[in-house]
Amino acid sequence: MPVTELDSSFYRLLGVRAAVLRLDETHPQISGNKWFKLLPLIRRLEAGERPKLLSFGGVWSNHLHALAFVGQRFGVETMAFVRGHPGQVETAMLQDARRWGMKIRYLDRETYARRNEAGFVESLRCDHPGWEYLPEGGSNADAVAGCSEIWSLLSTSDWSQPDLLACALGTGGTLAGLIAGKPADTRILGVPVLELGAQAESSVRRLLGEAGRDDPGGWELDLGGACGGYARLPSSLAHFICTFEQRYSVPLDPVYTAKLFQAVNRRIISGKLAPGSRVLFVHTGGLQGRRGMQARIDRALSAFQGPQPL
Ligand SMILES: *Cc1c(COP(=O)(O)O)cnc(C)c1O
């Protein structure tokens, strides 16, 4: 069963039962939630379809990494538009992707910023006829459908209906899927890892709509967990990662899951959860991306002044 219980005096004293759904252990290369986001595509490939796939991402994108692997596994062409410039040192993520046959095209900052504009996407499609387009992070209707199936992993576990299920949010496809598939009495909490403001909620609603799913309600976002922005790593977060990993032997990535646990634990400390609540955290993976931040984690750790409650 892919659930790890988190047994510690922290949760016990605060009257909460906590566990982690280990999507990070789903597949050695296709990171965590990205396996579920790509699941409808993987099924089409297994059925013999051979689309050419084009997408977007940063130089440590877990989505591009997963897509490149799927492309090479099924022998389909993949292409990525990456924020950056051709002369820069290639990250380990991009080296993997290239090794798996993904074509890399760099876009400068201003051009990349237009990645979600309808006109821009349309002109890109015209320039690349015959290529199927996946948005940044892979968040489309298929991703919502695939992520709603995450619940099936829990069907035979005693965690099939937690009081609260908590998950990090980037582009929102994963959370939309978890909302679409949730049991009626389970509440969902999303923790955006970027400073998205009200846009985070509207993205989730839009994705539910695109996937033709009703919004069942019973979900909310914690907008206080982003630590100042995407991939920001204050020394307190580095310390949190270190303490958490020592305590539970569950590895975290600094961009998504560390912020998730930190934000939810703060809510627990501030009494936002009823005593006796059962909280299930979704470990969405992302550990390949951690390769790019280890030196920063170490540096931030040495700057930490402590103490902080876990
Ligand atoms: C991509 C990713 C997310 C965010 O998923 P969205 O569907 O974009 O919200 C969360 N955690 C990890 C580890 C990821 O790689």
CSV table of C-alpha atoms and ligand atoms in Angstrom, one decimal:
chain,number,residue,atom,x,y,z
A,1,MET,CA,0.0,0.0,0.0
A,2,PRO,CA,1.6,3.3,-1.0
A,3,VAL,CA,0.7,5.1,2.3
A,4,THR,CA,3.3,5.9,4.9
A,5,GLU,CA,2.0,6.8,8.4
A,6,LEU,CA,3.7,9.8,10.0
A,7,ASP,CA,4.1,8.8,13.6
A,8,SER,CA,5.5,11.5,15.8
A,9,SER,CA,4.9,13.4,19.0
A,10,PHE,CA,4.3,16.5,16.9
A,11,TYR,CA,1.1,15.1,15.3
A,12,ARG,CA,0.1,13.1,18.4
A,13,LEU,CA,0.3,16.1,20.8
A,14,LEU,CA,-1.8,18.2,18.4
A,15,GLY,CA,-4.4,15.4,18.1
A,16,VAL,CA,-4.0,14.7,14.4
A,17,ARG,CA,-3.3,11.5,12.5
A,18,ALA,CA,-1.2,12.0,9.5
A,19,ALA,CA,0.0,9.9,6.6
A,20,VAL,CA,1.6,10.4,3.2
A,21,LEU,CA,0.4,9.0,-0.1
A,22,ARG,CA,3.7,8.1,-1.8
A,23,LEU,CA,3.2,9.0,-5.4
A,24,ASP,CA,7.0,9.5,-5.5
A,25,GLU,CA,7.3,5.7,-5.5
A,26,THR,CA,5.0,5.2,-8.5
A,27,HIS,CA,7.7,5.1,-11.1
A,28,PRO,CA,11.5,5.5,-11.0
A,29,GLN,CA,11.6,8.1,-13.8
A,30,ILE,CA,8.0,9.4,-14.3
A,31,SER,CA,7.9,11.6,-11.2
A,32,GLY,CA,4.9,11.2,-8.8
A,33,ASN,CA,1.8,13.1,-10.0
A,34,LYS,CA,3.2,13.4,-13.5
A,35,TRP,CA,2.5,9.7,-14.1
A,36,PHE,CA,-1.2,10.3,-13.4
A,37,LYS,CA,-1.3,13.5,-15.4
A,38,LEU,CA,0.1,11.6,-18.4
A,39,LEU,CA,-2.0,8.5,-17.8
A,40,PRO,CA,-4.6,9.1,-20.5
A,41,LEU,CA,-1.8,9.8,-23.0
A,42,ILE,CA,0.1,6.7,-21.8
A,43,ARG,CA,-3.0,4.6,-22.5
A,44,ARG,CA,-3.3,6.0,-26.0
A,45,LEU,CA,0.3,5.2,-26.6
A,46,GLU,CA,-0.2,1.7,-25.3
A,47,ALA,CA,-3.1,1.3,-27.7
A,48,GLY,CA,-0.8,2.1,-30.6
A,49,GLU,CA,-1.3,5.8,-31.2
A,50,ARG,CA,1.9,7.7,-32.1
A,51,PRO,CA,1.4,11.5,-31.7
A,52,LYS,CA,4.3,13.9,-31.8
A,53,LEU,CA,4.3,15.8,-28.5
A,54,LEU,CA,5.3,19.4,-27.8
A,55,SER,CA,5.3,21.2,-24.4
A,56,PHE,CA,6.8,23.9,-22.2
A,57,GLY,CA,8.8,24.1,-19.0
A,58,GLY,CA,11.7,25.4,-17.0
A,59,VAL,CA,15.1,23.9,-16.9
A,60,TRP,CA,14.2,21.6,-14.0
A,61,SER,CA,10.7,20.8,-15.1
A,62,ASN,CA,9.4,17.5,-13.7
A,63,HIS,CA,6.7,17.5,-16.4
A,64,LEU,CA,9.2,17.7,-19.3
A,65,HIS,CA,11.4,15.1,-17.6
A,66,ALA,CA,8.4,12.7,-17.4
A,67,LEU,CA,7.2,13.5,-21.0
A,68,ALA,CA,10.7,12.9,-22.4
A,69,PHE,CA,10.8,9.5,-20.7
A,70,VAL,CA,7.4,8.5,-21.9
A,71,GLY,CA,8.4,9.6,-25.5
A,72,GLN,CA,11.4,7.4,-25.5
A,73,ARG,CA,9.6,4.5,-23.9
A,74,PHE,CA,7.0,4.5,-26.6
A,75,GLY,CA,9.2,5.7,-29.4
A,76,VAL,CA,7.4,9.0,-30.1
A,77,GLU,CA,8.9,12.3,-30.9
A,78,THR,CA,8.9,15.0,-28.1
A,79,MET,CA,9.9,18.7,-28.3
A,80,ALA,CA,10.2,21.2,-25.4
A,81,PHE,CA,10.1,25.0,-25.3
A,82,VAL,CA,12.3,25.8,-22.4
A,83,ARG,CA,12.8,29.1,-20.6
A,84,GLY,CA,16.5,29.9,-21.2
A,85,HIS,CA,19.1,30.5,-23.8
A,86,PRO,CA,21.1,28.1,-26.0
A,87,GLY,CA,24.5,28.9,-24.5
A,88,GLN,CA,23.7,28.1,-20.9
A,89,VAL,CA,24.9,25.1,-19.0
A,90,GLU,CA,22.5,22.2,-19.4
A,91,THR,CA,20.9,21.0,-16.2
A,92,ALA,CA,20.8,17.3,-15.3
A,93,MET,CA,17.1,17.4,-16.1
A,94,LEU,CA,17.7,18.6,-19.7
A,95,GLN,CA,20.6,16.1,-20.1
A,96,ASP,CA,18.2,13.3,-19.2
A,97,ALA,CA,15.5,14.7,-21.6
A,98,ARG,CA,17.9,15.1,-24.4
A,99,ARG,CA,19.3,11.6,-23.8
A,100,TRP,CA,15.7,10.3,-24.1
A,101,GLY,CA,15.4,12.0,-27.5
A,102,MET,CA,13.5,15.3,-26.6
A,103,LYS,CA,14.3,18.2,-28.9
A,104,ILE,CA,15.0,21.3,-26.8
A,105,ARG,CA,14.2,24.8,-28.1
A,106,TYR,CA,15.0,27.8,-25.9
A,107,LEU,CA,12.7,30.8,-25.4
A,108,ASP,CA,13.8,34.0,-23.8
A,109,ARG,CA,12.0,35.3,-20.7
A,110,GLU,CA,9.6,37.6,-22.5
A,111,THR,CA,8.6,35.0,-25.1
A,112,TYR,CA,8.2,32.3,-22.5
A,113,ALA,CA,5.9,34.6,-20.4
A,114,ARG,CA,3.4,34.4,-23.3
A,115,ARG,CA,3.2,30.6,-23.2
A,116,ASN,CA,-0.5,30.6,-22.1
A,117,GLU,CA,-1.7,33.3,-24.5
A,118,ALA,CA,-4.2,31.9,-27.0
A,119,GLY,CA,-2.6,33.8,-29.9
A,120,PHE,CA,0.9,32.7,-29.1
A,121,VAL,CA,-0.1,29.0,-28.7
A,122,GLU,CA,-2.0,29.2,-32.0
A,123,SER,CA,1.0,30.6,-33.9
A,124,LEU,CA,3.2,27.9,-32.4
A,125,ARG,CA,0.7,25.3,-33.6
A,126,CYS,CA,0.8,26.8,-37.1
A,127,ASP,CA,4.6,26.6,-37.0
A,128,HIS,CA,4.5,23.0,-35.9
A,129,PRO,CA,1.8,21.2,-37.9
A,130,GLY,CA,1.1,17.7,-36.8
A,131,TRP,CA,2.4,18.2,-33.3
A,132,GLU,CA,0.1,17.7,-30.3
A,133,TYR,CA,0.4,20.5,-27.7
A,134,LEU,CA,0.5,20.0,-24.0
A,135,PRO,CA,0.4,23.1,-21.8
A,136,GLU,CA,3.1,23.9,-19.2
A,137,GLY,CA,3.0,21.3,-16.4
A,138,GLY,CA,0.8,19.1,-18.6
A,139,SER,CA,-2.3,20.6,-17.1
A,140,ASN,CA,-5.2,19.9,-19.4
A,141,ALA,CA,-8.5,17.9,-19.3
A,142,ASP,CA,-6.6,14.6,-19.6
A,143,ALA,CA,-4.5,15.5,-16.6
A,144,VAL,CA,-7.6,16.1,-14.6
A,145,ALA,CA,-9.1,12.8,-15.6
A,146,GLY,CA,-5.8,11.0,-14.9
A,147,CYS,CA,-5.3,12.6,-11.5
A,148,SER,CA,-8.9,11.8,-10.4
A,149,GLU,CA,-7.7,8.2,-10.6
A,150,ILE,CA,-5.2,8.8,-7.8
A,151,TRP,CA,-8.1,7.9,-5.5
A,152,SER,CA,-8.2,4.4,-6.8
A,153,LEU,CA,-4.8,3.7,-5.2
A,154,LEU,CA,-6.5,4.2,-1.8
A,155,SER,CA,-9.6,2.1,-2.4
A,156,THR,CA,-8.5,-0.8,-0.2
A,157,SER,CA,-6.7,1.3,2.4
A,158,ASP,CA,-8.0,2.8,5.6
A,159,TRP,CA,-7.0,6.1,4.1
A,160,SER,CA,-9.6,6.0,1.4
A,161,GLN,CA,-11.6,8.7,3.1
A,162,PRO,CA,-9.4,11.0,5.1
A,163,ASP,CA,-10.9,14.1,6.7
A,164,LEU,CA,-8.4,16.3,4.8
A,165,LEU,CA,-6.3,15.5,1.7
A,166,ALA,CA,-3.5,18.1,1.1
A,167,CYS,CA,-1.6,18.6,-2.1
A,168,ALA,CA,0.9,21.2,-3.5
A,169,LEU,CA,-0.3,23.3,-6.5
A,170,GLY,CA,1.7,24.5,-9.5
A,171,THR,CA,-0.5,24.7,-12.5
A,172,GLY,CA,-3.5,23.1,-10.8
A,173,GLY,CA,-4.2,20.0,-12.9
A,174,THR,CA,-3.4,17.6,-10.0
A,175,LEU,CA,-5.6,19.4,-7.5
A,176,ALA,CA,-8.5,19.6,-10.0
A,177,GLY,CA,-8.3,15.9,-10.5
A,178,LEU,CA,-8.2,15.1,-6.8
A,179,ILE,CA,-11.2,17.4,-6.3
A,180,ALA,CA,-13.1,15.7,-9.2
A,181,GLY,CA,-12.5,12.3,-7.7
A,182,LYS,CA,-12.9,13.0,-4.0
A,183,PRO,CA,-15.2,11.2,-1.6
A,184,ALA,CA,-18.1,13.4,-0.4
A,185,ASP,CA,-16.9,13.8,3.2
A,186,THR,CA,-13.2,14.5,2.4
A,187,ARG,CA,-12.1,18.1,2.3
A,188,ILE,CA,-9.2,19.1,0.0
A,189,LEU,CA,-6.5,21.7,0.7
A,190,GLY,CA,-4.2,22.9,-2.0
A,191,VAL,CA,-1.0,24.8,-1.3
A,192,PRO,CA,0.1,27.0,-4.2
A,193,VAL,CA,3.9,27.1,-4.4
A,194,LEU,CA,3.9,30.3,-6.5
A,195,GLU,CA,2.4,33.6,-5.4
A,196,LEU,CA,-0.6,33.2,-7.7
A,197,GLY,CA,-3.2,35.0,-5.6
A,198,ALA,CA,-6.8,34.6,-6.9
A,199,GLN,CA,-5.5,33.1,-10.1
A,200,ALA,CA,-4.8,29.8,-8.4
A,201,GLU,CA,-8.4,29.2,-7.6
A,202,SER,CA,-9.6,30.3,-11.1
A,203,SER,CA,-7.1,27.9,-12.7
A,204,VAL,CA,-8.5,25.0,-10.7
A,205,ARG,CA,-12.1,26.0,-11.6
A,206,ARG,CA,-11.2,26.4,-15.3
A,207,LEU,CA,-9.5,23.0,-15.4
A,208,LEU,CA,-12.5,21.3,-13.8
A,209,GLY,CA,-14.7,23.0,-16.4
A,210,GLU,CA,-12.4,21.9,-19.3
A,211,ALA,CA,-12.5,18.3,-18.1
A,212,GLY,CA,-16.3,18.5,-17.9
A,213,ARG,CA,-16.4,17.8,-14.2
A,214,ASP,CA,-18.7,19.5,-11.7
A,215,ASP,CA,-17.1,21.4,-8.8
A,216,PRO,CA,-18.3,19.4,-5.8
A,217,GLY,CA,-17.1,22.2,-3.4
A,218,GLY,CA,-15.4,21.1,-0.1
A,219,TRP,CA,-11.9,22.5,-1.2
A,220,GLU,CA,-9.8,25.5,-0.4
A,221,LEU,CA,-6.3,26.9,-1.0
A,222,ASP,CA,-3.8,28.0,1.5
A,223,LEU,CA,-2.2,31.1,-0.1
A,224,GLY,CA,0.4,31.5,2.7
A,225,GLY,CA,2.7,28.6,1.8
A,226,ALA,CA,4.6,29.8,-1.2
A,227,CYS,CA,7.6,31.2,0.8
A,228,GLY,CA,7.8,34.3,-1.5
A,229,GLY,CA,7.6,32.6,-4.9
A,230,TYR,CA,8.5,29.6,-7.1
A,231,ALA,CA,11.7,27.8,-6.1
A,232,ARG,CA,12.4,30.3,-3.3
A,233,LEU,CA,14.3,28.6,-0.5
A,234,PRO,CA,14.4,30.5,2.8
A,235,SER,CA,16.7,29.0,5.3
A,236,SER,CA,13.7,28.0,7.5
A,237,LEU,CA,12.5,25.8,4.6
A,238,ALA,CA,15.9,24.2,4.2
A,239,HIS,CA,15.8,23.4,7.9
A,240,PHE,CA,12.3,22.1,7.7
A,241,ILE,CA,13.4,19.6,4.9
A,242,CYS,CA,16.3,18.4,7.0
A,243,THR,CA,14.3,17.9,10.2
A,244,PHE,CA,11.4,16.3,8.4
A,245,GLU,CA,13.6,13.8,6.5
A,246,GLN,CA,15.5,12.8,9.7
A,247,ARG,CA,12.2,12.3,11.6
A,248,TYR,CA,10.2,10.4,9.0
A,249,SER,CA,12.8,9.1,6.4
A,250,VAL,CA,10.6,10.5,3.7
A,251,PRO,CA,12.6,12.6,1.1
A,252,LEU,CA,11.1,16.0,0.2
A,253,ASP,CA,11.7,18.2,-2.8
A,254,PRO,CA,12.2,21.9,-1.9
A,255,VAL,CA,9.9,23.3,-4.6
A,256,TYR,CA,6.6,21.5,-3.9
A,257,THR,CA,6.3,18.9,-1.1
A,258,ALA,CA,8.4,20.8,1.5
A,259,LYS,CA,6.2,23.8,1.1
A,260,LEU,CA,3.1,21.6,1.4
A,261,PHE,CA,4.1,20.0,4.6
A,262,GLN,CA,5.3,23.2,6.1
A,263,ALA,CA,2.1,25.1,5.3
A,264,VAL,CA,-0.2,22.3,6.5
A,265,ASN,CA,1.8,21.8,9.7
A,266,ARG,CA,1.5,25.5,10.4
A,267,ARG,CA,-2.3,25.2,10.0
A,268,ILE,CA,-2.3,22.3,12.4
A,269,ILE,CA,-0.3,24.3,15.0
A,270,SER,CA,-2.7,27.2,14.7
A,271,GLY,CA,-5.6,25.0,15.5
A,272,LYS,CA,-7.3,25.1,12.1
A,273,LEU,CA,-7.9,21.3,12.1
A,274,ALA,CA,-10.4,19.7,14.4
A,275,PRO,CA,-8.9,17.4,17.0
A,276,GLY,CA,-8.9,13.8,15.8
A,277,SER,CA,-8.6,14.8,12.2
A,278,ARG,CA,-7.0,12.4,9.7
A,279,VAL,CA,-4.8,14.2,7.3
A,280,LEU,CA,-3.4,12.6,4.1
A,281,PHE,CA,-0.6,14.4,2.4
A,282,VAL,CA,0.0,13.7,-1.3
A,283,HIS,CA,3.7,13.3,-2.0
A,284,THR,CA,3.8,14.4,-5.6
A,285,GLY,CA,7.4,13.4,-6.3
A,286,GLY,CA,9.7,15.9,-7.8
A,287,LEU,CA,12.9,14.4,-6.4
A,288,GLN,CA,14.7,14.5,-9.8
A,289,GLY,CA,14.4,18.3,-9.5
A,290,ARG,CA,16.0,18.3,-6.1
A,291,ARG,CA,19.3,17.5,-7.8
A,292,GLY,CA,19.4,21.1,-8.9
A,293,MET,CA,18.9,22.5,-5.4
A,294,GLN,CA,21.0,20.4,-3.1
A,295,ALA,CA,23.8,23.0,-3.0
A,296,ARG,CA,21.3,25.7,-2.2
A,297,ILE,CA,19.7,23.6,0.5
A,298,ASP,CA,23.1,23.1,2.1
A,299,ARG,CA,23.9,26.8,1.9
A,300,ALA,CA,20.6,27.8,3.3
A,301,LEU,CA,20.9,25.3,6.1
A,302,SER,CA,24.2,26.9,7.3
A,303,ALA,CA,22.5,30.3,7.4
A,304,PHE,CA,19.6,29.0,9.6
A,305,GLN,CA,19.2,30.7,13.0
A,306,GLY,CA,16.4,28.5,14.4
A,307,PRO,CA,14.5,27.2,16.2
A,308,GLN,CA,11.2,26.5,14.6
A,309,PRO,CA,8.4,24.1,15.4
A,310,LEU,CA,8.0,21.3,12.9
B,1,LIG,C1,4.2,19.4,-11.2
B,1,LIG,C2,4.3,19.1,-9.7
B,1,LIG,C3,3.3,19.6,-8.8
B,1,LIG,C4,2.2,20.5,-9.3
B,1,LIG,O1,1.2,19.9,-10.1
B,1,LIG,P1,0.2,20.8,-10.8
B,1,LIG,O2,-0.7,19.8,-11.4
B,1,LIG,O3,1.0,21.6,-11.8
B,1,LIG,O4,-0.5,21.7,-9.9
B,1,LIG,C5,3.4,19.3,-7.5
B,1,LIG,N1,4.4,18.6,-7.0
B,1,LIG,C6,5.4,18.1,-7.8
B,1,LIG,C7,6.5,17.4,-7.2
B,1,LIG,C8,5.4,18.4,-9.2
B,1,LIG,O5,6.4,18.0,-9.9
